[in-house]
XYZ file of C-alpha atoms in Angstrom:
604
model
C 31.367 -36.307 68.351
C 28.655 -34.886 65.952
C 25.043 -35.772 66.675
C 22.217 -35.959 64.062
C 19.758 -33.222 63.958
C 16.240 -33.516 63.528
C 16.315 -32.527 59.792
C 18.935 -35.213 58.962
C 21.701 -32.925 58.869
C 24.342 -32.336 61.804
C 25.291 -30.139 64.655
C 28.728 -29.257 66.187
C 28.185 -29.238 70.023
C 31.796 -27.987 70.329
C 30.500 -24.404 69.257
C 31.860 -25.097 65.583
C 30.337 -23.244 62.272
C 26.745 -24.252 62.341
C 25.602 -26.278 59.531
C 23.858 -24.834 56.380
C 20.244 -25.831 56.579
C 18.497 -25.843 53.186
C 14.872 -24.129 53.186
C 11.925 -25.953 51.770
C 11.892 -25.832 48.301
C 9.249 -23.324 46.953
C 6.514 -24.572 44.803
C 7.424 -24.125 41.047
C 5.238 -21.241 39.772
C 3.508 -21.928 36.297
C 5.194 -20.815 33.342
C 2.528 -18.275 32.538
C 2.818 -16.447 36.178
C 5.803 -14.632 34.450
C 3.575 -12.833 32.288
C 0.657 -12.649 34.141
C -0.890 -9.347 35.400
C 1.287 -8.041 37.876
C 0.528 -8.665 41.711
C 0.144 -5.776 43.933
C 3.134 -6.636 45.997
C 5.691 -8.795 44.201
C 7.587 -11.004 46.491
C 11.267 -10.767 46.562
C 13.170 -13.452 44.817
C 13.754 -16.760 46.691
C 16.926 -18.014 47.791
C 17.498 -21.710 47.250
C 18.667 -24.485 44.942
C 15.581 -23.943 42.633
C 16.307 -20.139 42.138
C 18.235 -21.104 38.849
C 15.651 -23.106 37.430
C 12.912 -20.126 38.304
C 15.113 -17.902 36.436
C 15.137 -20.392 33.287
C 11.401 -20.599 33.696
C 11.067 -16.726 33.537
C 13.410 -16.319 30.522
C 11.565 -18.910 28.522
C 8.033 -17.613 29.251
C 9.434 -13.986 28.744
C 11.359 -14.507 25.364
C 8.276 -16.364 24.312
C 6.258 -13.489 24.996
C 8.604 -10.931 23.109
C 8.956 -13.475 20.161
C 5.142 -13.365 19.528
C 5.402 -9.787 18.621
C 5.487 -8.802 15.134
C 5.984 -4.968 14.746
C 8.051 -2.984 16.892
C 5.337 -1.768 19.351
C 4.499 -5.257 20.145
C 7.817 -6.707 20.752
C 8.607 -3.679 23.141
C 5.419 -3.958 24.895
C 6.225 -8.013 25.420
C 9.248 -6.906 26.841
C 7.836 -4.543 29.262
C 4.970 -6.500 30.395
C 7.052 -9.848 31.167
C 9.869 -7.745 33.213
C 7.332 -5.874 35.209
C 7.070 -6.628 38.001
C 8.454 -10.363 37.658
C 11.852 -8.941 37.396
C 11.946 -5.170 37.899
C 9.903 -2.671 39.368
C 10.313 -0.289 36.523
C 11.491 -0.519 32.873
C 12.890 2.144 30.375
C 13.745 1.421 26.703
C 15.478 3.619 24.529
C 15.832 2.814 20.923
C 18.036 4.378 18.177
C 16.331 6.843 16.133
C 16.195 6.418 13.353
C 16.553 2.388 13.530
C 18.810 0.842 10.680
C 17.522 -2.067 8.460
C 19.431 -4.736 7.327
C 22.774 -3.623 5.828
C 22.203 -0.346 5.505
C 24.615 2.322 7.261
C 23.049 3.688 10.583
C 22.694 7.506 10.612
C 25.011 9.452 12.408
C 25.444 11.015 15.133
C 24.165 7.952 17.332
C 20.783 9.109 18.745
C 18.739 7.478 21.158
C 14.905 8.125 21.955
C 12.817 6.832 24.907
C 10.502 4.314 23.189
C 8.472 3.133 26.266
C 8.419 3.085 30.109
C 6.704 0.709 32.232
C 6.227 0.883 36.155
C 4.687 -1.081 39.099
C 2.646 1.535 40.747
C 2.153 -0.595 43.862
C 5.783 -1.019 44.533
C 7.105 1.488 47.195
C 10.575 3.260 46.724
C 10.426 3.535 42.947
C 11.321 6.501 41.209
C 9.169 8.383 38.791
C 9.901 7.825 35.275
C 10.572 10.328 32.497
C 8.181 11.341 30.089
C 8.450 11.199 26.320
C 11.992 12.769 25.402
C 13.642 14.512 22.874
C 16.485 12.763 20.876
C 19.476 11.926 23.128
C 22.697 12.302 21.288
C 25.139 9.774 22.373
C 28.707 11.505 22.755
C 31.173 9.299 20.823
C 33.570 9.376 23.733
C 31.102 9.569 26.766
C 30.292 6.877 29.327
C 27.193 5.921 27.626
C 28.832 4.972 24.235
C 31.275 3.099 26.373
C 28.448 0.932 27.983
C 26.879 0.363 24.877
C 30.202 -0.758 23.115
C 30.600 -3.320 25.987
C 27.321 -4.923 24.699
C 26.988 -7.050 28.141
C 24.439 -5.889 30.938
C 26.348 -3.800 33.743
C 24.965 -3.002 37.037
C 24.407 0.687 37.648
C 26.725 0.809 40.741
C 29.963 1.548 38.794
C 31.383 5.075 37.593
C 30.866 4.548 34.214
C 27.312 3.096 34.212
C 26.286 6.256 36.725
C 27.708 8.709 34.182
C 25.715 6.647 31.324
C 22.450 6.978 33.445
C 22.991 10.612 33.685
C 23.222 10.890 30.042
C 20.094 8.834 29.428
C 17.820 10.105 32.360
C 19.434 13.422 32.640
C 18.815 14.457 29.084
C 15.702 12.325 28.553
C 13.454 13.644 31.316
C 11.887 16.409 29.470
C 9.528 18.451 31.366
C 8.351 15.342 33.612
C 9.876 14.496 37.153
C 13.412 13.465 37.371
C 14.560 9.863 37.857
C 16.946 8.870 40.481
C 18.178 5.610 39.729
C 18.180 3.163 42.989
C 21.245 2.924 44.886
C 23.730 -0.154 44.700
C 22.742 -2.970 42.441
C 19.276 -2.260 41.935
C 19.868 -0.904 38.543
C 20.860 -2.876 35.336
C 21.955 -1.345 32.075
C 21.353 -3.547 29.174
C 22.667 -2.568 25.709
C 20.298 -4.177 22.694
C 22.482 -5.378 20.145
C 20.826 -6.993 16.886
C 22.369 -9.083 14.511
C 25.101 -6.170 13.226
C 25.017 -3.380 15.784
C 23.588 -1.676 18.928
C 20.082 -0.535 18.409
C 19.165 0.700 21.650
C 19.272 0.216 25.595
C 17.126 -1.161 28.368
C 17.483 0.397 32.043
C 15.747 -2.196 34.707
C 14.960 -0.762 38.283
C 14.199 -2.224 41.510
C 12.764 -0.355 44.455
C 14.253 -0.492 48.129
C 11.703 -3.151 49.199
C 13.332 -5.953 46.782
C 16.584 -7.700 47.122
C 19.305 -6.124 44.910
C 20.091 -7.906 41.526
C 22.727 -10.698 41.621
C 25.226 -11.691 39.258
C 23.238 -14.141 37.669
C 20.232 -11.558 37.191
C 23.139 -10.152 34.452
C 22.579 -13.323 32.572
C 18.771 -13.091 32.597
C 18.866 -9.320 31.342
C 21.575 -10.599 28.777
C 19.087 -13.209 27.247
C 16.190 -10.676 27.446
C 18.271 -7.969 25.843
C 19.407 -10.304 22.942
C 16.141 -11.645 22.239
C 14.459 -8.193 22.237
C 17.027 -6.914 19.838
C 16.843 -9.789 17.410
C 13.022 -9.085 17.610
C 13.722 -5.641 16.911
C 15.622 -6.518 13.781
C 13.015 -8.621 12.742
C 10.305 -6.185 13.000
C 12.307 -3.429 11.149
C 12.926 -5.919 8.312
C 9.269 -7.028 8.121
C 8.263 -3.198 8.074
C 10.273 -2.478 5.299
C 9.511 -5.467 3.226
C 5.926 -4.583 3.800
C 6.556 -0.721 2.955
C 8.134 -1.976 -0.221
C 5.455 -4.308 -1.053
C 2.861 -1.712 -0.464
C 4.816 0.992 -2.502
C 5.238 -1.701 -5.339
C 1.697 -2.582 -5.415
C 0.923 1.279 -5.236
C 2.770 2.170 -8.235
C 1.461 -0.730 -10.057
C -1.948 0.602 -9.921
C -3.198 4.106 -11.399
C -2.709 6.894 -8.793
C -6.050 8.582 -9.841
C -8.637 7.443 -12.349
C -9.507 9.794 -15.386
C -13.079 11.457 -15.498
C -13.937 11.430 -18.854
C -17.100 13.177 -20.284
C -20.146 10.952 -20.015
C -18.479 8.336 -17.301
C -17.940 8.635 -13.807
C -15.125 6.062 -12.288
C -14.492 4.735 -8.838
C -12.027 1.989 -7.664
C -11.187 -0.093 -4.707
C -8.099 -2.350 -4.105
C -7.971 -4.674 -1.170
C -4.929 -7.063 -0.582
C -5.708 -10.843 0.654
C -3.882 -10.110 3.870
C -1.835 -7.362 5.683
C 0.822 -9.589 5.784
C 0.902 -10.220 2.052
C 0.144 -7.165 0.150
C 1.463 -7.784 -3.166
C -0.685 -9.449 -5.509
C -1.402 -9.966 -9.323
C -4.875 -8.157 -9.329
C -5.241 -4.807 -11.519
C -7.499 -2.174 -12.825
C -7.260 0.743 -15.162
C -9.145 3.273 -17.164
C -7.730 4.746 -20.208
C -9.198 7.514 -22.344
C -9.610 6.795 -26.016
C -10.357 8.927 -29.120
C -13.857 10.299 -29.679
C -14.609 10.639 -25.875
C -14.183 6.925 -25.409
C -12.873 4.984 -22.366
C -11.049 1.664 -22.133
C -11.981 -0.052 -18.799
C -9.749 -3.156 -17.992
C -9.566 -5.571 -14.740
C -6.968 -8.486 -14.650
C -5.589 -10.931 -12.273
C -2.433 -12.777 -12.452
C -2.260 -16.124 -10.830
C -0.363 -15.847 -7.326
C 0.228 -13.497 -4.547
C 4.022 -12.913 -4.857
C 6.315 -9.957 -5.925
C 6.709 -12.087 -9.244
C 3.121 -12.077 -9.812
C 3.014 -7.920 -9.210
C 5.865 -7.853 -11.581
C 4.012 -9.654 -14.229
C 1.006 -7.815 -13.592
C 3.028 -4.487 -13.954
C 4.427 -5.616 -17.254
C 0.739 -6.750 -18.558
C -0.594 -3.486 -17.698
C 2.026 -1.601 -19.361
C 1.307 -3.611 -22.373
C -2.530 -2.946 -22.131
C -1.823 0.833 -22.105
C 0.429 0.735 -25.145
C -2.045 -1.466 -27.169
C -5.014 0.750 -25.817
C -3.075 3.729 -27.387
C -3.435 2.019 -30.761
C -6.891 2.238 -30.540
C -7.275 -1.867 -30.995
C -10.373 -3.440 -30.541
C -10.806 -5.492 -27.172
C -10.424 -8.913 -28.720
C -7.146 -7.945 -30.393
C -5.686 -6.247 -27.339
C -6.188 -9.753 -25.477
C -4.715 -11.284 -28.530
C -1.517 -9.334 -27.990
C -1.489 -9.580 -24.312
C -1.709 -13.525 -24.625
C 1.330 -13.379 -26.819
C 3.180 -11.156 -24.491
C 2.137 -13.559 -21.531
C 3.979 -16.301 -23.393
C 7.319 -14.206 -24.042
C 7.550 -13.623 -20.575
C 7.806 -17.160 -19.561
C 5.941 -20.568 -18.782
C 3.020 -20.746 -16.858
C 2.442 -16.960 -16.723
C -1.164 -16.719 -16.748
C -3.705 -14.196 -15.988
C -7.209 -13.460 -16.607
C -8.243 -10.067 -17.927
C -11.685 -8.420 -19.083
C -11.211 -5.504 -21.228
C -14.238 -3.162 -22.372
C -14.479 -0.045 -24.534
C -17.550 2.404 -23.772
C -18.668 4.858 -26.601
C -20.674 7.467 -24.368
C -21.866 9.087 -27.878
C -23.335 5.956 -29.132
C -23.941 4.540 -25.701
C -22.395 1.314 -26.565
C -20.138 -1.151 -24.910
C -17.760 -3.460 -26.411
C -16.152 -6.398 -24.356
C -13.837 -9.195 -24.838
C -13.267 -11.723 -22.099
C -10.119 -13.904 -21.170
C -11.226 -16.381 -18.489
C -12.325 -13.731 -16.209
C -15.605 -13.383 -14.266
C -18.326 -11.699 -16.026
C -19.126 -8.154 -15.655
C -22.336 -6.882 -14.054
C -24.705 -4.004 -15.152
C -26.626 -2.171 -12.742
C -29.479 -0.594 -14.391
C -31.146 2.747 -13.340
C -34.302 1.042 -11.959
C -32.221 -0.967 -9.711
C -32.368 -4.248 -11.736
C -28.790 -6.080 -11.924
C -27.749 -8.070 -15.075
C -24.848 -10.362 -15.529
C -23.464 -9.345 -19.124
C -22.992 -12.569 -21.355
C -19.751 -12.517 -22.456
C -17.946 -15.397 -23.924
C -15.427 -16.449 -21.257
C -12.415 -17.109 -23.244
C -9.204 -19.061 -22.078
C -6.873 -17.197 -19.893
C -3.857 -15.180 -21.118
C -1.021 -17.085 -21.665
C -2.726 -20.080 -22.754
C -1.617 -19.453 -26.290
C -3.480 -20.318 -29.507
C -6.609 -18.919 -28.404
C -9.303 -16.957 -30.272
C -10.878 -14.006 -28.460
C -14.315 -12.666 -29.101
C -15.701 -9.233 -28.889
C -19.451 -8.581 -28.001
C -21.232 -5.202 -28.487
C -24.171 -4.444 -26.423
C -26.290 -1.208 -26.114
C -26.027 0.424 -22.604
C -28.884 2.845 -21.261
C -27.799 6.101 -19.765
C -27.147 5.920 -16.292
C -26.485 2.110 -15.791
C -23.389 1.174 -13.786
C -20.946 -1.435 -15.134
C -19.136 -3.293 -12.350
C -15.694 -5.057 -13.145
C -14.000 -7.132 -10.401
C -11.520 -9.989 -9.796
C -12.638 -13.172 -8.485
C -11.768 -12.293 -4.913
C -14.842 -10.258 -4.730
C -16.915 -13.192 -5.339
C -14.979 -16.276 -4.563
C -13.704 -17.797 -1.081
C -12.735 -21.256 0.421
C -16.580 -21.227 1.545
C -18.404 -19.889 -1.401
C -18.129 -20.793 -5.427
C -17.877 -18.053 -7.841
C -21.568 -18.688 -9.205
C -22.963 -18.291 -5.599
C -20.716 -15.141 -5.239
C -22.234 -13.550 -8.412
C -25.769 -14.061 -7.227
C -25.037 -12.435 -3.976
C -23.233 -9.493 -5.718
C -26.102 -9.029 -7.883
C -28.628 -8.968 -4.602
C -26.342 -6.701 -2.739
C -26.210 -4.300 -5.905
C -30.053 -4.242 -6.196
C -30.573 -3.508 -2.597
C -28.053 -0.746 -2.620
C -29.483 0.945 -5.647
C -32.962 1.094 -4.042
C -31.550 2.895 -0.702
C -29.049 5.255 -2.468
C -29.434 8.602 -4.923
C -27.631 7.547 -8.025
C -27.289 10.943 -8.762
C -25.566 11.790 -5.753
C -21.722 12.771 -6.437
C -20.570 10.146 -3.806
C -23.160 7.345 -4.943
C -20.536 5.558 -6.773
C -17.991 5.700 -3.910
C -20.653 4.273 -1.566
C -21.592 1.672 -3.848
C -18.048 0.334 -3.852
C -17.795 0.261 -0.228
C -21.210 -1.532 -0.019
C -20.277 -4.227 -2.189
C -16.679 -5.181 -0.962
C -17.847 -7.117 1.881
C -20.636 -9.119 -0.079
C -18.694 -12.070 1.286
C -17.325 -12.945 4.866
C -14.255 -11.178 5.059
C -12.848 -13.731 7.441
C -12.927 -16.465 4.754
C -11.833 -14.053 1.790
C -8.171 -15.586 0.593
C -7.567 -13.630 -2.450
C -7.025 -10.162 -3.380
C -9.822 -7.812 -4.687
C -9.670 -5.262 -7.456
C -13.044 -3.498 -8.415
C -13.467 -0.957 -11.019
C -17.000 0.851 -11.062
C -18.479 2.986 -14.041
C -21.619 5.003 -14.100
C -22.051 5.266 -17.953
C -24.229 8.388 -18.344
C -23.297 8.774 -22.033
C -23.119 12.205 -24.075
C -26.248 13.196 -25.969
C -26.076 13.084 -29.562
C -26.981 16.635 -29.869
C -23.582 17.853 -27.699
C -21.391 15.825 -30.448
C -20.758 16.706 -34.087
C -18.473 15.045 -36.660
C -17.560 16.022 -40.378
C -15.439 14.343 -43.207
C -12.856 16.645 -44.907
C -11.277 15.714 -48.235
C -7.380 16.457 -47.882
C -7.278 19.726 -50.215
C -6.532 23.227 -49.782
C -10.056 24.161 -48.789
C -10.370 21.873 -45.922
C -9.199 24.325 -43.285
C -11.895 26.679 -44.452
C -14.479 23.944 -44.132
C -13.204 23.206 -40.951
C -13.745 26.797 -39.624
C -17.211 27.151 -41.016
C -18.484 23.666 -39.561
C -16.886 24.381 -36.161
C -18.468 27.959 -36.145
C -21.875 26.632 -36.728
C -21.736 24.131 -34.131
C -20.349 26.587 -31.514
C -23.469 28.858 -32.508
C -25.818 25.726 -31.883
C -24.515 25.117 -28.423
C -24.223 28.744 -27.255
C -20.649 29.005 -27.206
C -20.070 31.896 -29.535
C -17.325 33.404 -27.014
C -15.007 30.747 -28.054
C -15.242 31.219 -31.891
C -12.358 33.136 -32.570
C -9.955 30.541 -30.442
C -11.601 27.407 -31.775
C -11.435 28.400 -35.498
C -7.844 29.346 -35.167
C -6.928 26.198 -33.732
C -9.098 23.994 -35.888
C -7.725 25.767 -38.800
C -3.746 25.100 -37.533
C -4.656 21.365 -36.687
C -6.433 20.654 -39.926
C -3.870 22.394 -42.076
C -1.043 19.885 -40.490
C -3.587 17.111 -41.121
C -4.151 17.613 -44.941
C -0.526 18.176 -45.624
C 0.570 14.700 -45.799
C -2.926 12.624 -45.660
C -4.145 10.607 -48.385
C -7.540 9.812 -47.072
C -10.384 12.093 -45.784
C -9.732 13.637 -42.529
C -11.887 13.329 -39.694
C -12.809 16.438 -37.489
C -14.917 15.676 -34.397
C -16.234 18.317 -31.781
C -18.005 17.095 -28.377
C -19.317 19.694 -25.865
C -18.869 18.186 -22.580
C -17.162 19.525 -19.363
C -14.880 21.367 -21.980
C -15.105 21.718 -25.647
C -13.023 19.085 -26.971
C -11.930 19.080 -30.771
C -10.196 15.791 -32.388
C -8.937 15.278 -35.835
C -7.896 12.109 -37.339
C -5.945 11.356 -40.355
C -4.262 8.555 -41.884
C -0.609 9.800 -41.110
C 1.213 8.075 -38.197
C 3.940 10.587 -37.577
C 3.012 12.511 -34.672
C 3.494 16.443 -34.431
C 5.987 18.061 -32.179
C 6.478 21.144 -30.615
C 9.344 23.422 -32.304
C 10.360 26.950 -32.194
C 10.599 28.414 -35.982
C 12.994 30.592 -37.176
C 12.159 34.049 -38.548
C 12.860 32.751 -42.089
C 10.736 29.619 -41.659
C 7.319 29.496 -43.708
C 5.700 26.796 -40.938
C 6.371 25.291 -37.642
C 4.303 27.507 -35.757
C 1.179 25.692 -35.716
C 1.458 23.537 -32.882
C 2.905 26.379 -31.012
C -0.106 28.447 -30.998
C -2.147 25.152 -29.987
C 0.119 24.911 -27.284
C -0.260 28.581 -26.194
C -4.003 28.903 -26.814
C -5.550 25.564 -25.713
C -6.007 24.423 -22.197
C -4.931 20.972 -23.070
C -3.761 19.122 -26.066
C -2.180 16.033 -27.102
C -1.626 13.506 -30.056
C -1.802 9.786 -30.025
C -0.932 7.135 -32.780
C -3.642 5.014 -34.012
C -3.636 1.715 -35.874
C -4.573 3.689 -39.027
C -2.933 6.944 -38.363
C -3.194 9.311 -35.442
C -5.410 11.534 -33.646
C -4.512 15.278 -32.691
C -6.951 16.628 -29.841
C -7.092 19.904 -27.840
C -9.434 21.206 -25.355
C -11.007 24.763 -24.444
């Protein structure tokens, strides 16, 4: 006869098998306990009916922590911090090197690198972990390859697993202490398989003070490995997309700015956010004939790849139009037509300016863009009064050009609205703050210092609170030093046979006035050749201009649109050697087509 025990169970007085007595259920730990800082002495896993629910809570907390990571290091760190010491006393994470992205074919041979380790230093009996390793080549028919192909986690007590561990730890230990895996089922090898392929492997270790892993722990390891592998895939795809976006944006902007005579340039570009580096803001500086320079800043609506692509097309069109030496309002008119051809709702703002350092004159035209700011040499900031106009792409808009005299030493600032507008600050207030910052910076810095312009750009980037900024910033600063009238000379030559002789005489006199007599022979030769080519077909007077800057620059302008080309003349040819001589003697030369002809220039 069975009698009831004190706990409501039954006993067998006849000496039969004692009944199973359930221990009191442990108090469930909060979810966050799985990812809290590791305790000094983690308790061994409880046995009882709540063990399964405890595993579920641990897996849920761990996978959420892994999923929070964006880049590769965050994801791997999330795995390590979740696992040690809650599930293992030590962890080793090996990843494929290089990691394949998307549909690309992985590199061969299959190689792994130890990416991260983590260890509970308070746990007794845990082996030392290897340090940074060289690449571990996975033998195609080896034990490690077999374990990785199996995809599922396995205990470390099988023959294949022990051999796989020897491949991993034996070759990956480097010069550090050797790692001896704990005996029995205190080691789990879990392959990391993403959406298409194995990307790595995780080794989980438990010391002798803890219970060995159970069969259900393999399911936990499988869940952790799956979420980690998917996170790694996500991180690599994001990294690749961010890299492509960054390269796209970088190629859309000028790699370097020219430094024409009489002008010093500096620029900055800041994306709206690190996670969205592609935008439609751009800036440019294009040298023009007559030592002039075109200064451009623009902003296409949106922050997508499409916006960046449209920006690239508009910037290319701007460079082409600038090469034709069109006035600013004509350039904006043609850009407006180009934007309409690109499609509906392709709108952008743009400010186009041309600076003539000899005349010290600025010509500007605006298409719905924030006005430029001029910082005078005495520290006074001035918002230039330029008619705002309508944005590019609206159509049917008449743009206007404004001419302004600019004193030597002033600094022109062109920018996009991201610099002066945010969700907490309107454009007008932002421009006022910009002017105040410019004036304050001008009083603290030496404007003639070589890095003064770069420092000025850095100073005004945070004119608004960076935490409230939600738009890209493109900034172009130009210090307009100008060219003294005495350093430039210009003549008009009638297109007749005496023009080369006159050109040589003018050049010789100018060089003597500048103290450059040592350049007389080479300059006379080059001027004679270029002017001879110009008057051969010209119908109107030819313009000869010399500018004494960092280099001596000579420009010859005529009304013939055909550009000269280098060619090697034959022994019987009477011509064809002029530009060949220019190419050999001059330090640099070029030819550009203008709206009314062309300009051929060289520098010595």
